[in-house]
Amino acid sequence: MDIRTVGIVGAGQMGNGIAHVFAMAGYDVTLNDISEDSLTKSIAIIDKNLERQVSRGKISAEDKAVTLGRISTTLTLTDLGPMDLIIEAATEREDVKNKIFEALGPHLGPQTILTSNTSSISITRLASRTDRPERFMGFHFMNPVPVMQLVELIRGIATDKPTYDTLLAVVGRLGKTAASAEDFPAFIVNRILVPMINEAVYTLYEGVGNVLSIDQSMKLGANHPMGPLELADFIGLDTCLAIMNVLYDGLADPKYRPCPLLTKYVEAGWLGRKSGRGFYDYRGEVPVPTR
C-alpha cells in the first residue's frame, strides 16, 4: 500500500528522530505524547538538528521549512487512528506498549499498519493483543535516527508479506538500509551489542579495568567509535538493563544474566547522559568516570 501519513507515539529521543527522517522524506507526520512540554522540546530538537544540516550544506533553508511544516503534534493518542502507518516509540515496557495499542484499536483505519520501535520485546506477543496481527511489525530504528543508516524489520509469526513489502519500501524511501530479523529476543543488533556492554560492566565490576581503561581498550584496540560504557550511557542504562532482562527471561541462558553493577546504577537513578550520571558524570564541562 502507499504510505502517506505517519503517526508516531512518543516524543522522546527516538520519537523526534523518527519524525525528523519521515518528514524529510516527504511524509506527513503527527507526533503524539502525553506531555505538552515533551512535544515542545521535541520540535525544538528537530529544528536544531535541521539547522545543523543547513549549516553543513546538506539541505537548504527552504528544505528545513518544508520539513518542519510536515510535522504536527497532538496530546490526543486517538488522533493517530486514521494514519496509514503508526510507529509506537514509547518507553521500553511491554505493559505501556499494550495499553497504547489497546487505546488505538477502536480508532484505527482498515488500512493502518501498526509497528513498534521496540528494541527487544516480542513482536508476535505485542501483535497478538491487537485486531491486526497480520498488519503488525517491529520497526526498530537506531539512535540517533537521522544519522544511523540501519532499520531492523521484524516480522511476527502472523505478519503478512504485503505489510513487510510496504515497510521495506518505506525504509528505502527514507534512504536507509533494512535488515530483516526473526522475532527472537532483542533481534539482531541488541542480541549482539547489549551482552557486549553487559560484559564490559562485568569487567568493571570484577576490577579487571576501570571505566577509562575499558573504553580506551575497545576504542583503540577494537576500533570501536565509542567505548562500551560510554555507549551504555548514551543508550541509557535502564534500557540496557531492560534488554538484558528480556534476553535472560526469553532465552533462559545464564550468559545473559544482567551484571549486578548495572542493576545498582539503575536503582540509583544513574541512567547515563539523560540523567546526568552513569558510568560517567556529565554535570561538568567534561565527562568524568564515576569508577
PDB file of C-alpha atoms in Angstrom:
ATOM      1  CA  MET A   1       0.000   0.000   0.000  1.00  0.00           C
ATOM      2  CA  ASP A   2       1.008   3.634  -0.400  1.00  0.00           C
ATOM      3  CA  ILE A   3       2.044   5.206   2.910  1.00  0.00           C
ATOM      4  CA  ARG A   4       1.429   8.951   3.080  1.00  0.00           C
ATOM      5  CA  THR A   5       0.527   9.759   6.691  1.00  0.00           C
ATOM      6  CA  VAL A   6       2.547   8.609   9.691  1.00  0.00           C
ATOM      7  CA  GLY A   7       1.653   8.775  13.377  1.00  0.00           C
ATOM      8  CA  ILE A   8       4.400   8.486  15.997  1.00  0.00           C
ATOM      9  CA  VAL A   9       3.645   7.687  19.635  1.00  0.00           C
ATOM     10  CA  GLY A  10       6.272   9.118  21.976  1.00  0.00           C
ATOM     11  CA  ALA A  11       8.209  12.373  21.529  1.00  0.00           C
ATOM     12  CA  GLY A  12      11.397  11.266  23.247  1.00  0.00           C
ATOM     13  CA  GLN A  13      14.840  10.808  21.745  1.00  0.00           C
ATOM     14  CA  MET A  14      13.706   8.089  19.332  1.00  0.00           C
ATOM     15  CA  GLY A  15      10.326   9.626  18.503  1.00  0.00           C
ATOM     16  CA  ASN A  16      11.684  13.018  17.481  1.00  0.00           C
ATOM     17  CA  GLY A  17      14.397  11.377  15.370  1.00  0.00           C
ATOM     18  CA  ILE A  18      11.849   9.190  13.589  1.00  0.00           C
ATOM     19  CA  ALA A  19       9.606  12.223  12.976  1.00  0.00           C
ATOM     20  CA  HIS A  20      12.620  14.092  11.558  1.00  0.00           C
ATOM     21  CA  VAL A  21      13.548  11.444   8.971  1.00  0.00           C
ATOM     22  CA  PHE A  22       9.957  10.754   7.881  1.00  0.00           C
ATOM     23  CA  ALA A  23       9.211  14.459   7.373  1.00  0.00           C
ATOM     24  CA  MET A  24      12.495  14.861   5.462  1.00  0.00           C
ATOM     25  CA  ALA A  25      11.388  12.017   3.169  1.00  0.00           C
ATOM     26  CA  GLY A  26       8.099  13.750   2.362  1.00  0.00           C
ATOM     27  CA  TYR A  27       5.661  12.059   4.727  1.00  0.00           C
ATOM     28  CA  ASP A  28       3.038  13.973   6.710  1.00  0.00           C
ATOM     29  CA  VAL A  29       3.846  13.250  10.347  1.00  0.00           C
ATOM     30  CA  THR A  30       1.783  13.601  13.517  1.00  0.00           C
ATOM     31  CA  LEU A  31       3.764  13.281  16.745  1.00  0.00           C
ATOM     32  CA  ASN A  32       1.930  12.313  19.932  1.00  0.00           C
ATOM     33  CA  ASP A  33       2.953  12.419  23.576  1.00  0.00           C
ATOM     34  CA  ILE A  34       1.229  12.667  26.965  1.00  0.00           C
ATOM     35  CA  SER A  35       3.274  15.799  27.777  1.00  0.00           C
ATOM     36  CA  GLU A  36       2.949  19.169  26.038  1.00  0.00           C
ATOM     37  CA  ASP A  37       6.439  20.009  27.297  1.00  0.00           C
ATOM     38  CA  SER A  38       7.860  16.896  25.618  1.00  0.00           C
ATOM     39  CA  LEU A  39       6.211  17.827  22.322  1.00  0.00           C
ATOM     40  CA  THR A  40       7.571  21.377  22.508  1.00  0.00           C
ATOM     41  CA  LYS A  41      11.084  20.133  23.294  1.00  0.00           C
ATOM     42  CA  SER A  42      10.873  17.570  20.518  1.00  0.00           C
ATOM     43  CA  ILE A  43      10.046  20.147  17.852  1.00  0.00           C
ATOM     44  CA  ALA A  44      12.863  22.365  19.156  1.00  0.00           C
ATOM     45  CA  ILE A  45      15.321  19.463  18.841  1.00  0.00           C
ATOM     46  CA  ILE A  46      14.162  18.688  15.304  1.00  0.00           C
ATOM     47  CA  ASP A  47      14.541  22.389  14.422  1.00  0.00           C
ATOM     48  CA  LYS A  48      18.068  22.426  15.875  1.00  0.00           C
ATOM     49  CA  ASN A  49      19.096  19.246  14.057  1.00  0.00           C
ATOM     50  CA  LEU A  50      17.711  20.527  10.757  1.00  0.00           C
ATOM     51  CA  GLU A  51      19.551  23.823  11.244  1.00  0.00           C
ATOM     52  CA  ARG A  52      22.765  21.853  11.716  1.00  0.00           C
ATOM     53  CA  GLN A  53      22.113  20.191   8.357  1.00  0.00           C
ATOM     54  CA  VAL A  54      21.545  23.604   6.774  1.00  0.00           C
ATOM     55  CA  SER A  55      24.806  24.950   8.226  1.00  0.00           C
ATOM     56  CA  ARG A  56      26.678  21.982   6.776  1.00  0.00           C
ATOM     57  CA  GLY A  57      25.149  22.484   3.343  1.00  0.00           C
ATOM     58  CA  LYS A  58      23.292  19.164   3.369  1.00  0.00           C
ATOM     59  CA  ILE A  59      19.858  20.788   2.972  1.00  0.00           C
ATOM     60  CA  SER A  60      18.616  24.292   2.128  1.00  0.00           C
ATOM     61  CA  ALA A  61      16.768  26.675   4.441  1.00  0.00           C
ATOM     62  CA  GLU A  62      13.697  26.042   2.285  1.00  0.00           C
ATOM     63  CA  ASP A  63      14.052  22.268   2.799  1.00  0.00           C
ATOM     64  CA  LYS A  64      14.132  22.864   6.551  1.00  0.00           C
ATOM     65  CA  ALA A  65      10.988  24.984   6.484  1.00  0.00           C
ATOM     66  CA  VAL A  66       9.118  22.449   4.343  1.00  0.00           C
ATOM     67  CA  THR A  67      10.198  19.581   6.628  1.00  0.00           C
ATOM     68  CA  LEU A  68       9.038  21.361   9.783  1.00  0.00           C
ATOM     69  CA  GLY A  69       5.770  22.183   8.028  1.00  0.00           C
ATOM     70  CA  ARG A  70       5.078  18.474   7.567  1.00  0.00           C
ATOM     71  CA  ILE A  71       5.160  17.794  11.340  1.00  0.00           C
ATOM     72  CA  SER A  72       2.174  18.394  13.590  1.00  0.00           C
ATOM     73  CA  THR A  73       1.739  17.446  17.254  1.00  0.00           C
ATOM     74  CA  THR A  74      -1.135  16.209  19.407  1.00  0.00           C
ATOM     75  CA  LEU A  75      -1.762  15.217  23.018  1.00  0.00           C
ATOM     76  CA  THR A  76      -4.660  13.006  21.895  1.00  0.00           C
ATOM     77  CA  LEU A  77      -3.465   9.499  21.058  1.00  0.00           C
ATOM     78  CA  THR A  78      -6.593   8.593  19.110  1.00  0.00           C
ATOM     79  CA  ASP A  79      -5.865  11.387  16.595  1.00  0.00           C
ATOM     80  CA  LEU A  80      -3.343   8.950  15.083  1.00  0.00           C
ATOM     81  CA  GLY A  81      -6.011   6.319  14.346  1.00  0.00           C
ATOM     82  CA  PRO A  82      -6.669   7.159  10.670  1.00  0.00           C
ATOM     83  CA  MET A  83      -2.964   7.331   9.756  1.00  0.00           C
ATOM     84  CA  ASP A  84      -1.573   4.906   7.159  1.00  0.00           C
ATOM     85  CA  LEU A  85       1.317   3.919   9.438  1.00  0.00           C
ATOM     86  CA  ILE A  86       1.658   4.192  13.225  1.00  0.00           C
ATOM     87  CA  ILE A  87       5.035   3.809  14.926  1.00  0.00           C
ATOM     88  CA  GLU A  88       4.994   3.262  18.688  1.00  0.00           C
ATOM     89  CA  ALA A  89       8.179   4.700  20.217  1.00  0.00           C
ATOM     90  CA  ALA A  90       7.216   4.823  23.876  1.00  0.00           C
ATOM     91  CA  THR A  91       9.219   3.574  26.837  1.00  0.00           C
ATOM     92  CA  GLU A  92      10.602   0.014  26.670  1.00  0.00           C
ATOM     93  CA  ARG A  93       7.879  -1.530  28.852  1.00  0.00           C
ATOM     94  CA  GLU A  94       5.521  -4.113  27.420  1.00  0.00           C
ATOM     95  CA  ASP A  95       2.578  -3.069  29.601  1.00  0.00           C
ATOM     96  CA  VAL A  96       2.855   0.531  28.378  1.00  0.00           C
ATOM     97  CA  LYS A  97       3.008  -0.564  24.756  1.00  0.00           C
ATOM     98  CA  ASN A  98      -0.003  -2.856  25.153  1.00  0.00           C
ATOM     99  CA  LYS A  99      -2.063  -0.033  26.661  1.00  0.00           C
ATOM    100  CA  ILE A 100      -1.171   2.226  23.716  1.00  0.00           C
ATOM    101  CA  PHE A 101      -2.236  -0.335  21.111  1.00  0.00           C
ATOM    102  CA  GLU A 102      -5.386  -1.146  23.095  1.00  0.00           C
ATOM    103  CA  ALA A 103      -6.367   2.555  23.200  1.00  0.00           C
ATOM    104  CA  LEU A 104      -5.699   2.968  19.476  1.00  0.00           C
ATOM    105  CA  GLY A 105      -7.610  -0.158  18.442  1.00  0.00           C
ATOM    106  CA  PRO A 106     -11.176   1.193  18.072  1.00  0.00           C
ATOM    107  CA  HIS A 107      -9.946   4.251  16.157  1.00  0.00           C
ATOM    108  CA  LEU A 108      -7.741   2.584  13.523  1.00  0.00           C
ATOM    109  CA  GLY A 109      -8.488   2.800   9.820  1.00  0.00           C
ATOM    110  CA  PRO A 110      -8.824  -0.531   7.985  1.00  0.00           C
ATOM    111  CA  GLN A 111      -5.618   0.217   6.062  1.00  0.00           C
ATOM    112  CA  THR A 112      -3.480   1.206   9.081  1.00  0.00           C
ATOM    113  CA  ILE A 113      -0.246  -0.671   9.685  1.00  0.00           C
ATOM    114  CA  LEU A 114       0.853  -0.844  13.323  1.00  0.00           C
ATOM    115  CA  THR A 115       4.533  -1.010  14.240  1.00  0.00           C
ATOM    116  CA  SER A 116       6.693  -0.847  17.348  1.00  0.00           C
ATOM    117  CA  ASN A 117      10.174   0.616  17.653  1.00  0.00           C
ATOM    118  CA  THR A 118      10.862  -1.837  20.498  1.00  0.00           C
ATOM    119  CA  SER A 119      14.488  -2.868  20.794  1.00  0.00           C
ATOM    120  CA  SER A 120      13.813  -6.277  22.345  1.00  0.00           C
ATOM    121  CA  ILE A 121      10.166  -7.173  23.109  1.00  0.00           C
ATOM    122  CA  SER A 122       8.391  -9.973  21.203  1.00  0.00           C
ATOM    123  CA  ILE A 123       6.595  -8.631  18.128  1.00  0.00           C
ATOM    124  CA  THR A 124       4.382 -11.714  17.972  1.00  0.00           C
ATOM    125  CA  ARG A 125       3.214 -11.126  21.547  1.00  0.00           C
ATOM    126  CA  LEU A 126       2.568  -7.403  21.016  1.00  0.00           C
ATOM    127  CA  ALA A 127       0.715  -8.124  17.757  1.00  0.00           C
ATOM    128  CA  SER A 128      -1.482 -10.765  19.367  1.00  0.00           C
ATOM    129  CA  ARG A 129      -3.055  -8.095  21.596  1.00  0.00           C
ATOM    130  CA  THR A 130      -4.287  -6.129  18.559  1.00  0.00           C
ATOM    131  CA  ASP A 131      -7.022  -6.711  15.971  1.00  0.00           C
ATOM    132  CA  ARG A 132      -4.497  -6.882  13.113  1.00  0.00           C
ATOM    133  CA  PRO A 133      -1.512  -9.159  13.859  1.00  0.00           C
ATOM    134  CA  GLU A 134      -1.038  -9.657  10.109  1.00  0.00           C
ATOM    135  CA  ARG A 135      -0.532  -5.871   9.735  1.00  0.00           C
ATOM    136  CA  PHE A 136       1.849  -5.509  12.679  1.00  0.00           C
ATOM    137  CA  MET A 137       5.658  -5.405  12.577  1.00  0.00           C
ATOM    138  CA  GLY A 138       8.741  -4.434  14.501  1.00  0.00           C
ATOM    139  CA  PHE A 139      10.234  -1.247  13.025  1.00  0.00           C
ATOM    140  CA  HIS A 140      13.439  -0.727  15.002  1.00  0.00           C
ATOM    141  CA  PHE A 141      15.417   2.442  14.291  1.00  0.00           C
ATOM    142  CA  MET A 142      18.919   3.038  15.646  1.00  0.00           C
ATOM    143  CA  ASN A 143      19.866   6.046  17.776  1.00  0.00           C
ATOM    144  CA  PRO A 144      20.458   8.811  16.675  1.00  0.00           C
ATOM    145  CA  VAL A 145      17.865   8.192  13.970  1.00  0.00           C
ATOM    146  CA  PRO A 146      18.862  10.959  11.499  1.00  0.00           C
ATOM    147  CA  VAL A 147      22.467   9.663  11.480  1.00  0.00           C
ATOM    148  CA  MET A 148      22.240   5.873  11.724  1.00  0.00           C
ATOM    149  CA  GLN A 149      21.602   4.040   8.466  1.00  0.00           C
ATOM    150  CA  LEU A 150      20.112   0.759   9.683  1.00  0.00           C
ATOM    151  CA  VAL A 151      16.477  -0.154  10.363  1.00  0.00           C
ATOM    152  CA  GLU A 152      15.621  -3.621  11.680  1.00  0.00           C
ATOM    153  CA  LEU A 153      12.409  -5.059  10.235  1.00  0.00           C
ATOM    154  CA  ILE A 154      10.974  -7.776  12.477  1.00  0.00           C
ATOM    155  CA  ARG A 155       8.076  -9.948  11.354  1.00  0.00           C
ATOM    156  CA  GLY A 156       5.833 -11.542  13.953  1.00  0.00           C
ATOM    157  CA  ILE A 157       4.560 -15.046  13.276  1.00  0.00           C
ATOM    158  CA  ALA A 158       1.357 -13.607  11.735  1.00  0.00           C
ATOM    159  CA  THR A 159       2.836 -10.671   9.763  1.00  0.00           C
ATOM    160  CA  ASP A 160       1.811 -10.920   6.095  1.00  0.00           C
ATOM    161  CA  LYS A 161       4.032 -10.308   3.070  1.00  0.00           C
ATOM    162  CA  PRO A 162       2.277  -7.113   1.845  1.00  0.00           C
ATOM    163  CA  THR A 163       2.954  -5.476   5.222  1.00  0.00           C
ATOM    164  CA  TYR A 164       6.613  -6.462   5.112  1.00  0.00           C
ATOM    165  CA  ASP A 165       6.987  -5.316   1.485  1.00  0.00           C
ATOM    166  CA  THR A 166       5.332  -1.983   2.302  1.00  0.00           C
ATOM    167  CA  LEU A 167       7.710  -1.245   5.167  1.00  0.00           C
ATOM    168  CA  LEU A 168      10.698  -2.399   3.147  1.00  0.00           C
ATOM    169  CA  ALA A 169       9.756   0.224   0.542  1.00  0.00           C
ATOM    170  CA  VAL A 170       9.346   2.863   3.272  1.00  0.00           C
ATOM    171  CA  VAL A 171      12.872   2.186   4.550  1.00  0.00           C
ATOM    172  CA  GLY A 172      14.167   2.670   1.012  1.00  0.00           C
ATOM    173  CA  ARG A 173      12.330   5.991   0.679  1.00  0.00           C
ATOM    174  CA  LEU A 174      13.923   7.123   3.950  1.00  0.00           C
ATOM    175  CA  GLY A 175      17.320   6.475   2.378  1.00  0.00           C
ATOM    176  CA  LYS A 176      18.177   3.823   4.941  1.00  0.00           C
ATOM    177  CA  THR A 177      19.076   0.118   4.801  1.00  0.00           C
ATOM    178  CA  ALA A 178      16.784  -2.606   6.126  1.00  0.00           C
ATOM    179  CA  ALA A 179      17.986  -5.690   7.991  1.00  0.00           C
ATOM    180  CA  SER A 180      15.361  -8.418   8.320  1.00  0.00           C
ATOM    181  CA  ALA A 181      15.333 -10.133  11.712  1.00  0.00           C
ATOM    182  CA  GLU A 182      13.380 -13.051  13.095  1.00  0.00           C
ATOM    183  CA  ASP A 183      11.241 -12.449  16.166  1.00  0.00           C
ATOM    184  CA  PHE A 184      13.563 -13.695  18.898  1.00  0.00           C
ATOM    185  CA  PRO A 185      14.592 -11.723  22.000  1.00  0.00           C
ATOM    186  CA  ALA A 186      16.479  -8.490  21.160  1.00  0.00           C
ATOM    187  CA  PHE A 187      16.546  -9.341  17.410  1.00  0.00           C
ATOM    188  CA  ILE A 188      19.994  -8.843  15.758  1.00  0.00           C
ATOM    189  CA  VAL A 189      21.678  -5.611  16.845  1.00  0.00           C
ATOM    190  CA  ASN A 190      20.874  -5.726  20.544  1.00  0.00           C
ATOM    191  CA  ARG A 191      21.281  -9.516  20.750  1.00  0.00           C
ATOM    192  CA  ILE A 192      24.957  -8.883  19.957  1.00  0.00           C
ATOM    193  CA  LEU A 193      25.534  -5.345  21.263  1.00  0.00           C
ATOM    194  CA  VAL A 194      23.938  -5.301  24.722  1.00  0.00           C
ATOM    195  CA  PRO A 195      25.554  -8.521  26.019  1.00  0.00           C
ATOM    196  CA  MET A 196      28.892  -6.967  24.989  1.00  0.00           C
ATOM    197  CA  ILE A 197      28.014  -3.897  27.066  1.00  0.00           C
ATOM    198  CA  ASN A 198      26.944  -6.163  29.953  1.00  0.00           C
ATOM    199  CA  GLU A 199      30.297  -7.971  29.740  1.00  0.00           C
ATOM    200  CA  ALA A 200      32.078  -4.610  29.877  1.00  0.00           C
ATOM    201  CA  VAL A 201      30.132  -3.819  33.070  1.00  0.00           C
ATOM    202  CA  TYR A 202      31.195  -7.202  34.499  1.00  0.00           C
ATOM    203  CA  THR A 203      34.803  -6.322  33.602  1.00  0.00           C
ATOM    204  CA  LEU A 204      34.390  -3.132  35.633  1.00  0.00           C
ATOM    205  CA  TYR A 205      32.522  -4.932  38.452  1.00  0.00           C
ATOM    206  CA  GLU A 206      35.270  -7.539  38.812  1.00  0.00           C
ATOM    207  CA  GLY A 207      38.020  -4.896  38.850  1.00  0.00           C
ATOM    208  CA  VAL A 208      39.711  -6.045  35.661  1.00  0.00           C
ATOM    209  CA  GLY A 209      39.795  -2.436  34.463  1.00  0.00           C
ATOM    210  CA  ASN A 210      38.334   0.954  35.310  1.00  0.00           C
ATOM    211  CA  VAL A 211      35.844   2.889  33.179  1.00  0.00           C
ATOM    212  CA  LEU A 212      38.508   4.742  31.217  1.00  0.00           C
ATOM    213  CA  SER A 213      40.761   1.736  30.551  1.00  0.00           C
ATOM    214  CA  ILE A 214      37.811  -0.418  29.399  1.00  0.00           C
ATOM    215  CA  ASP A 215      36.543   2.228  26.978  1.00  0.00           C
ATOM    216  CA  GLN A 216      40.037   3.068  25.684  1.00  0.00           C
ATOM    217  CA  SER A 217      40.757  -0.625  25.143  1.00  0.00           C
ATOM    218  CA  MET A 218      37.728  -1.108  22.906  1.00  0.00           C
ATOM    219  CA  LYS A 219      38.149   2.187  21.038  1.00  0.00           C
ATOM    220  CA  LEU A 220      41.870   1.815  20.349  1.00  0.00           C
ATOM    221  CA  GLY A 221      42.142  -1.977  20.452  1.00  0.00           C
ATOM    222  CA  ALA A 222      38.992  -2.939  18.541  1.00  0.00           C
ATOM    223  CA  ASN A 223      38.451   0.305  16.583  1.00  0.00           C
ATOM    224  CA  HIS A 224      35.021   0.947  18.115  1.00  0.00           C
ATOM    225  CA  PRO A 225      33.882   4.565  17.701  1.00  0.00           C
ATOM    226  CA  MET A 226      32.650   4.639  21.326  1.00  0.00           C
ATOM    227  CA  GLY A 227      33.699   2.573  24.312  1.00  0.00           C
ATOM    228  CA  PRO A 228      31.051   0.142  25.624  1.00  0.00           C
ATOM    229  CA  LEU A 229      30.461   2.043  28.876  1.00  0.00           C
ATOM    230  CA  GLU A 230      30.268   5.377  27.071  1.00  0.00           C
ATOM    231  CA  LEU A 231      27.812   3.764  24.659  1.00  0.00           C
ATOM    232  CA  ALA A 232      25.758   2.352  27.535  1.00  0.00           C
ATOM    233  CA  ASP A 233      25.419   5.884  28.949  1.00  0.00           C
ATOM    234  CA  PHE A 234      24.319   7.095  25.513  1.00  0.00           C
ATOM    235  CA  ILE A 235      21.693   4.358  25.140  1.00  0.00           C
ATOM    236  CA  GLY A 236      20.503   4.666  28.750  1.00  0.00           C
ATOM    237  CA  LEU A 237      21.434   2.172  31.460  1.00  0.00           C
ATOM    238  CA  ASP A 238      17.759   1.466  32.168  1.00  0.00           C
ATOM    239  CA  THR A 239      17.283   0.476  28.518  1.00  0.00           C
ATOM    240  CA  CYS A 240      20.390  -1.745  28.608  1.00  0.00           C
ATOM    241  CA  LEU A 241      19.104  -3.454  31.759  1.00  0.00           C
ATOM    242  CA  ALA A 242      15.634  -3.928  30.259  1.00  0.00           C
ATOM    243  CA  ILE A 243      17.117  -5.586  27.168  1.00  0.00           C
ATOM    244  CA  MET A 244      19.334  -7.878  29.255  1.00  0.00           C
ATOM    245  CA  ASN A 245      16.296  -8.920  31.289  1.00  0.00           C
ATOM    246  CA  VAL A 246      14.376  -9.695  28.081  1.00  0.00           C
ATOM    247  CA  LEU A 247      17.297 -11.849  26.887  1.00  0.00           C
ATOM    248  CA  TYR A 248      17.682 -13.565  30.257  1.00  0.00           C
ATOM    249  CA  ASP A 249      13.968 -14.271  30.624  1.00  0.00           C
ATOM    250  CA  GLY A 250      13.368 -15.150  26.974  1.00  0.00           C
ATOM    251  CA  LEU A 251      16.331 -17.444  26.364  1.00  0.00           C
ATOM    252  CA  ALA A 252      16.841 -18.856  29.890  1.00  0.00           C
ATOM    253  CA  ASP A 253      20.609 -18.848  29.414  1.00  0.00           C
ATOM    254  CA  PRO A 254      22.802 -17.715  32.348  1.00  0.00           C
ATOM    255  CA  LYS A 255      25.200 -15.962  29.980  1.00  0.00           C
ATOM    256  CA  TYR A 256      22.566 -13.209  29.682  1.00  0.00           C
ATOM    257  CA  ARG A 257      22.381 -12.521  33.440  1.00  0.00           C
ATOM    258  CA  PRO A 258      22.491  -8.739  33.951  1.00  0.00           C
ATOM    259  CA  CYS A 259      25.556  -7.580  35.863  1.00  0.00           C
ATOM    260  CA  PRO A 260      24.653  -6.592  39.457  1.00  0.00           C
ATOM    261  CA  LEU A 261      26.568  -3.334  38.996  1.00  0.00           C
ATOM    262  CA  LEU A 262      24.338  -2.391  36.040  1.00  0.00           C
ATOM    263  CA  THR A 263      21.298  -3.045  38.233  1.00  0.00           C
ATOM    264  CA  LYS A 264      22.785  -0.925  41.038  1.00  0.00           C
ATOM    265  CA  TYR A 265      23.390   2.055  38.748  1.00  0.00           C
ATOM    266  CA  VAL A 266      19.792   1.893  37.516  1.00  0.00           C
ATOM    267  CA  GLU A 267      18.481   1.626  41.091  1.00  0.00           C
ATOM    268  CA  ALA A 268      20.484   4.750  41.941  1.00  0.00           C
ATOM    269  CA  GLY A 269      18.888   6.625  39.038  1.00  0.00           C
ATOM    270  CA  TRP A 270      22.274   6.935  37.335  1.00  0.00           C
ATOM    271  CA  LEU A 271      20.938   6.180  33.866  1.00  0.00           C
ATOM    272  CA  GLY A 272      23.636   7.822  31.734  1.00  0.00           C
ATOM    273  CA  ARG A 273      23.550  11.028  29.730  1.00  0.00           C
ATOM    274  CA  LYS A 274      19.810  11.618  30.144  1.00  0.00           C
ATOM    275  CA  SER A 275      20.067  11.735  33.949  1.00  0.00           C
ATOM    276  CA  GLY A 276      23.460  13.476  34.142  1.00  0.00           C
ATOM    277  CA  ARG A 277      25.315  10.493  35.633  1.00  0.00           C
ATOM    278  CA  GLY A 278      26.035   6.927  34.640  1.00  0.00           C
ATOM    279  CA  PHE A 279      29.437   5.367  34.119  1.00  0.00           C
ATOM    280  CA  TYR A 280      30.475   8.981  33.514  1.00  0.00           C
ATOM    281  CA  ASP A 281      29.395  12.141  35.325  1.00  0.00           C
ATOM    282  CA  TYR A 282      28.137  14.667  32.749  1.00  0.00           C
ATOM    283  CA  ARG A 283      27.359  17.545  35.104  1.00  0.00           C
ATOM    284  CA  GLY A 284      30.627  19.381  34.446  1.00  0.00           C
ATOM    285  CA  GLU A 285      32.198  20.677  31.244  1.00  0.00           C
ATOM    286  CA  VAL A 286      33.937  17.337  30.566  1.00  0.00           C
ATOM    287  CA  PRO A 287      32.545  13.853  31.345  1.00  0.00           C
ATOM    288  CA  VAL A 288      34.348  12.270  34.313  1.00  0.00           C
ATOM    289  CA  PRO A 289      34.398   8.489  35.007  1.00  0.00           C
ATOM    290  CA  THR A 290      32.419   7.522  38.111  1.00  0.00           C
ATOM    291  CA  ARG A 291      34.540   4.438  38.835  1.00  0.00           C
TER     292      ARG A 291
END
